[in-house]
Amino acid sequence: MPKVASIARYDAAEDVIFVDATGLDVQELDVVDALFDELELLSAQFPNRYALVCFKDVQFGSQAVVEHYGTRTIAWQKNVKAVLRYAAADPILRAQIRTEARQ
């Protein structure tokens, strides 16, 4: 499993999980797994919280990576009250977010 910089933190004052994925360039499936492993650990510590997720300048290396991201996202969303995403400009990512919202 690759070492990935931490992208998430719990803010007790706001009682939310903040996820800042700004600038991530995700080329491989195991990077997606590392990111979501972190998110799952944090949401297990602070269950049923809202998550605010910034996707500014996030890029995915392939459709397979995007699909794996989507699968992990759908599973993770069961651990939080709701997810609010912002700054998602990449068209593939935006399409995946729309798909997830319909799940």
Rosetta silent file (secondary structure, phi, psi, omega in degrees, C-alpha in Angstrom):
SEQUENCE: MPKVASIARYDAAEDVIFVDATGLDVQELDVVDALFDELELLSAQFPNRYALVCFKDVQFGSQAVVEHYGTRTIAWQKNVKAVLRYAAADPILRAQIRTEARQ
SCORE:     score description
SCORE:     0.000 S_00000001
   1 L     0.000  130.549 -178.353    0.000    0.000    0.000 S_00000001
   2 L   -72.816  153.088  174.342    1.477    3.376   -0.964 S_00000001
   3 L   -82.634  120.691 -178.274    2.109    6.092    1.605 S_00000001
   4 L  -120.579  137.547  178.433   -0.343    8.891    0.873 S_00000001
   5 L   -59.842  143.661  178.950   -0.415   12.264    2.595 S_00000001
   6 L   -62.827  134.480 -179.640   -3.296   12.680    5.013 S_00000001
   7 L  -117.943   -2.427 -172.604   -6.246   14.446    3.416 S_00000001
   8 E  -130.933  153.656  175.665   -8.821   14.321    6.218 S_00000001
   9 E  -156.404  152.613  175.074   -9.372   15.627    9.716 S_00000001
  10 E   -96.116  131.972  177.565  -12.195   15.892   12.204 S_00000001
  11 E  -107.320  106.574 -176.620  -13.077   19.409   13.339 S_00000001
  12 L   -66.384  -36.123 -179.067  -14.650   19.207   16.792 S_00000001
  13 L   -63.396  -39.085 -179.805  -15.744   22.853   16.813 S_00000001
  14 L   -94.144  -14.051 -177.779  -17.742   22.376   13.602 S_00000001
  15 L    57.234   45.593  178.467  -18.479   18.685   14.271 S_00000001
  16 E  -137.021  159.912  172.026  -17.626   17.746   10.681 S_00000001
  17 E   -98.562  120.817  176.741  -15.055   15.712    8.828 S_00000001
  18 E   -97.383  131.825  176.397  -13.067   17.899    6.438 S_00000001
  19 E  -123.788  117.424  178.898  -11.473   16.251    3.431 S_00000001
  20 E  -114.452   99.406 -179.463   -9.098   18.375    1.364 S_00000001
  21 L   -97.574   16.937 -176.855   -8.070   16.487   -1.755 S_00000001
  22 L   -48.267  126.030  173.723   -6.782   19.626   -3.490 S_00000001
  23 L    77.955    4.021  179.538   -4.313   18.813   -6.232 S_00000001
  24 L   -63.642  137.686  174.888   -4.428   15.034   -5.916 S_00000001
  25 E  -121.805   96.100 -172.600   -3.313   13.197   -9.026 S_00000001
  26 E   -96.767  108.989 -176.385   -4.579    9.664   -8.546 S_00000001
  27 L  -103.865  -18.502 -172.217   -3.051    7.304  -11.086 S_00000001
  28 L  -132.643  150.494 -179.015   -3.387    3.922   -9.384 S_00000001
  29 H   -60.527  -37.010 -177.442   -6.081    1.882   -7.654 S_00000001
  30 H   -69.270  -22.012  173.924   -3.990    1.344   -4.519 S_00000001
  31 H   -70.358  -41.806  175.645   -3.821    5.108   -3.988 S_00000001
  32 H   -57.452  -45.605  179.717   -7.629    5.192   -3.983 S_00000001
  33 H   -61.448  -42.957  179.038   -7.579    2.397   -1.404 S_00000001
  34 H   -61.584  -42.459  179.544   -5.078    4.251    0.792 S_00000001
  35 H   -63.621  -46.966 -177.829   -7.197    7.409    0.716 S_00000001
  36 H   -74.240  -27.190  173.181  -10.408    5.598    1.584 S_00000001
  37 H   -60.720  -42.146  177.171   -8.741    3.502    4.272 S_00000001
  38 H   -62.692  -46.513 -178.392   -7.900    6.815    5.981 S_00000001
  39 H   -63.258  -39.234  179.651  -11.446    8.112    5.537 S_00000001
  40 H   -66.616  -39.100  176.913  -12.967    4.921    6.903 S_00000001
  41 H   -63.459  -44.057 -179.037  -10.768    5.035   10.007 S_00000001
  42 H   -66.565  -44.185 -179.340  -11.689    8.654   10.677 S_00000001
  43 H   -70.384  -24.335  174.063  -15.404    8.142   10.118 S_00000001
  44 H   -69.964  -34.597  177.283  -15.326    5.096   12.403 S_00000001
  45 H   -71.749  -33.000 -176.802  -13.899    7.329   15.160 S_00000001
  46 L  -130.135   72.433 -173.554  -16.531   10.016   14.492 S_00000001
  47 L   -70.458  156.501  173.971  -19.572    8.213   13.082 S_00000001
  48 L    58.116   38.974  176.181  -22.625    9.828   11.546 S_00000001
  49 L  -105.522  161.277  171.064  -20.965   13.198   10.910 S_00000001
  50 E   -76.177  148.822  175.660  -21.224   15.414    7.848 S_00000001
  51 E  -121.510  127.629  174.804  -18.219   15.364    5.517 S_00000001
  52 E  -105.425  122.300 -171.570  -17.102   18.412    3.542 S_00000001
  53 E  -124.158  120.774  176.926  -14.909   17.385    0.614 S_00000001
  54 E   -97.115  126.771 -179.731  -12.853   19.715   -1.593 S_00000001
  55 L  -115.193   30.083 -178.274  -11.940   18.339   -5.025 S_00000001
  56 L   -62.785  124.521  175.591  -10.067   21.359   -6.408 S_00000001
  57 L    60.158   28.283  175.737   -7.703   20.304   -9.211 S_00000001
  58 L   -80.786  138.143  178.839   -8.141   16.569   -8.534 S_00000001
  59 E  -132.205  145.612  177.023   -7.270   14.330  -11.475 S_00000001
  60 E  -116.730  143.227 -172.772   -7.729   10.633  -12.062 S_00000001
  61 L   -77.282  -23.457 -177.458   -5.445    8.566  -14.277 S_00000001
  62 L  -161.167  167.862  176.727   -8.003    6.330  -15.932 S_00000001
  63 H   -64.029  -35.111  178.499  -11.638    5.344  -16.066 S_00000001
  64 H   -62.205  -39.522  178.221  -10.794    2.271  -13.973 S_00000001
  65 H   -65.729  -42.491  178.471   -9.424    4.515  -11.207 S_00000001
  66 H   -61.969  -44.454 -179.523  -12.569    6.674  -11.338 S_00000001
  67 H   -64.757  -39.700  177.558  -14.812    3.621  -11.125 S_00000001
  68 H   -66.073  -41.073  174.215  -12.858    2.215   -8.182 S_00000001
  69 H   -55.621  -46.623 -179.115  -13.076    5.613   -6.493 S_00000001
  70 H   -61.059  -42.667  178.596  -16.850    5.519   -7.023 S_00000001
  71 H   -61.640  -46.034 -179.980  -17.156    2.050   -5.516 S_00000001
  72 H   -67.560  -36.529  178.776  -15.164    3.057   -2.435 S_00000001
  73 H   -62.549  -47.214 -179.271  -17.108    6.332   -2.121 S_00000001
  74 H   -58.707  -41.996  178.305  -20.470    4.585   -2.127 S_00000001
  75 H   -65.878  -44.192 -177.657  -19.273    2.247    0.619 S_00000001
  76 H   -65.850  -36.220 -177.138  -17.764    5.088    2.689 S_00000001
  77 H   -59.448  -19.582  177.359  -20.876    7.265    2.451 S_00000001
  78 H   -70.253  -16.577 -177.668  -22.680    4.720    4.644 S_00000001
  79 H   -95.116   -5.767 -179.364  -20.407    5.846    7.516 S_00000001
  80 L  -124.650  159.828 -179.385  -21.243    9.553    7.357 S_00000001
  81 L   -67.505  -44.750  178.591  -24.475   11.508    7.614 S_00000001
  82 E  -165.979  160.065  178.584  -23.971   13.203    4.238 S_00000001
  83 E  -121.141  127.933  173.735  -21.185   14.358    1.925 S_00000001
  84 E  -111.145  118.755 -179.442  -20.957   17.851    0.500 S_00000001
  85 E  -105.928  143.657  176.212  -18.474   18.114   -2.363 S_00000001
  86 E  -144.469  160.080  178.442  -17.162   21.359   -3.781 S_00000001
  87 L    65.484   31.344  176.840  -14.646   22.616   -6.341 S_00000001
  88 L   -92.027  102.483 -177.146  -15.000   19.546   -8.569 S_00000001
  89 L  -101.611  -23.964 -177.830  -14.135   20.842  -12.040 S_00000001
  90 L   -64.328  126.666 -175.517  -12.922   17.671  -13.778 S_00000001
  91 H   -63.197  -34.628  178.420  -15.752   16.453  -16.079 S_00000001
  92 H   -67.934  -42.278  178.176  -15.143   12.758  -15.355 S_00000001
  93 H   -63.738  -42.805  179.402  -15.211   13.396  -11.613 S_00000001
  94 H   -61.409  -40.533  178.270  -18.382   15.469  -11.925 S_00000001
  95 H   -64.395  -40.447  179.045  -20.072   12.658  -13.847 S_00000001
  96 H   -65.494  -40.000  178.211  -19.032   10.149  -11.166 S_00000001
  97 H   -62.170  -42.050  177.065  -20.408   12.392   -8.414 S_00000001
  98 H   -61.002  -40.951  178.765  -23.745   12.582  -10.228 S_00000001
  99 H   -63.066  -44.419  179.725  -23.783    8.786  -10.472 S_00000001
 100 H   -62.301  -37.436 -177.867  -23.022    8.427   -6.749 S_00000001
 101 H   -64.887  -25.101  179.737  -25.815   10.852   -5.851 S_00000001
 102 L   -83.838  -11.642 -176.790  -28.302    8.549   -7.560 S_00000001
 103 L   -71.963    0.000    0.000  -27.200    5.502   -5.525 S_00000001
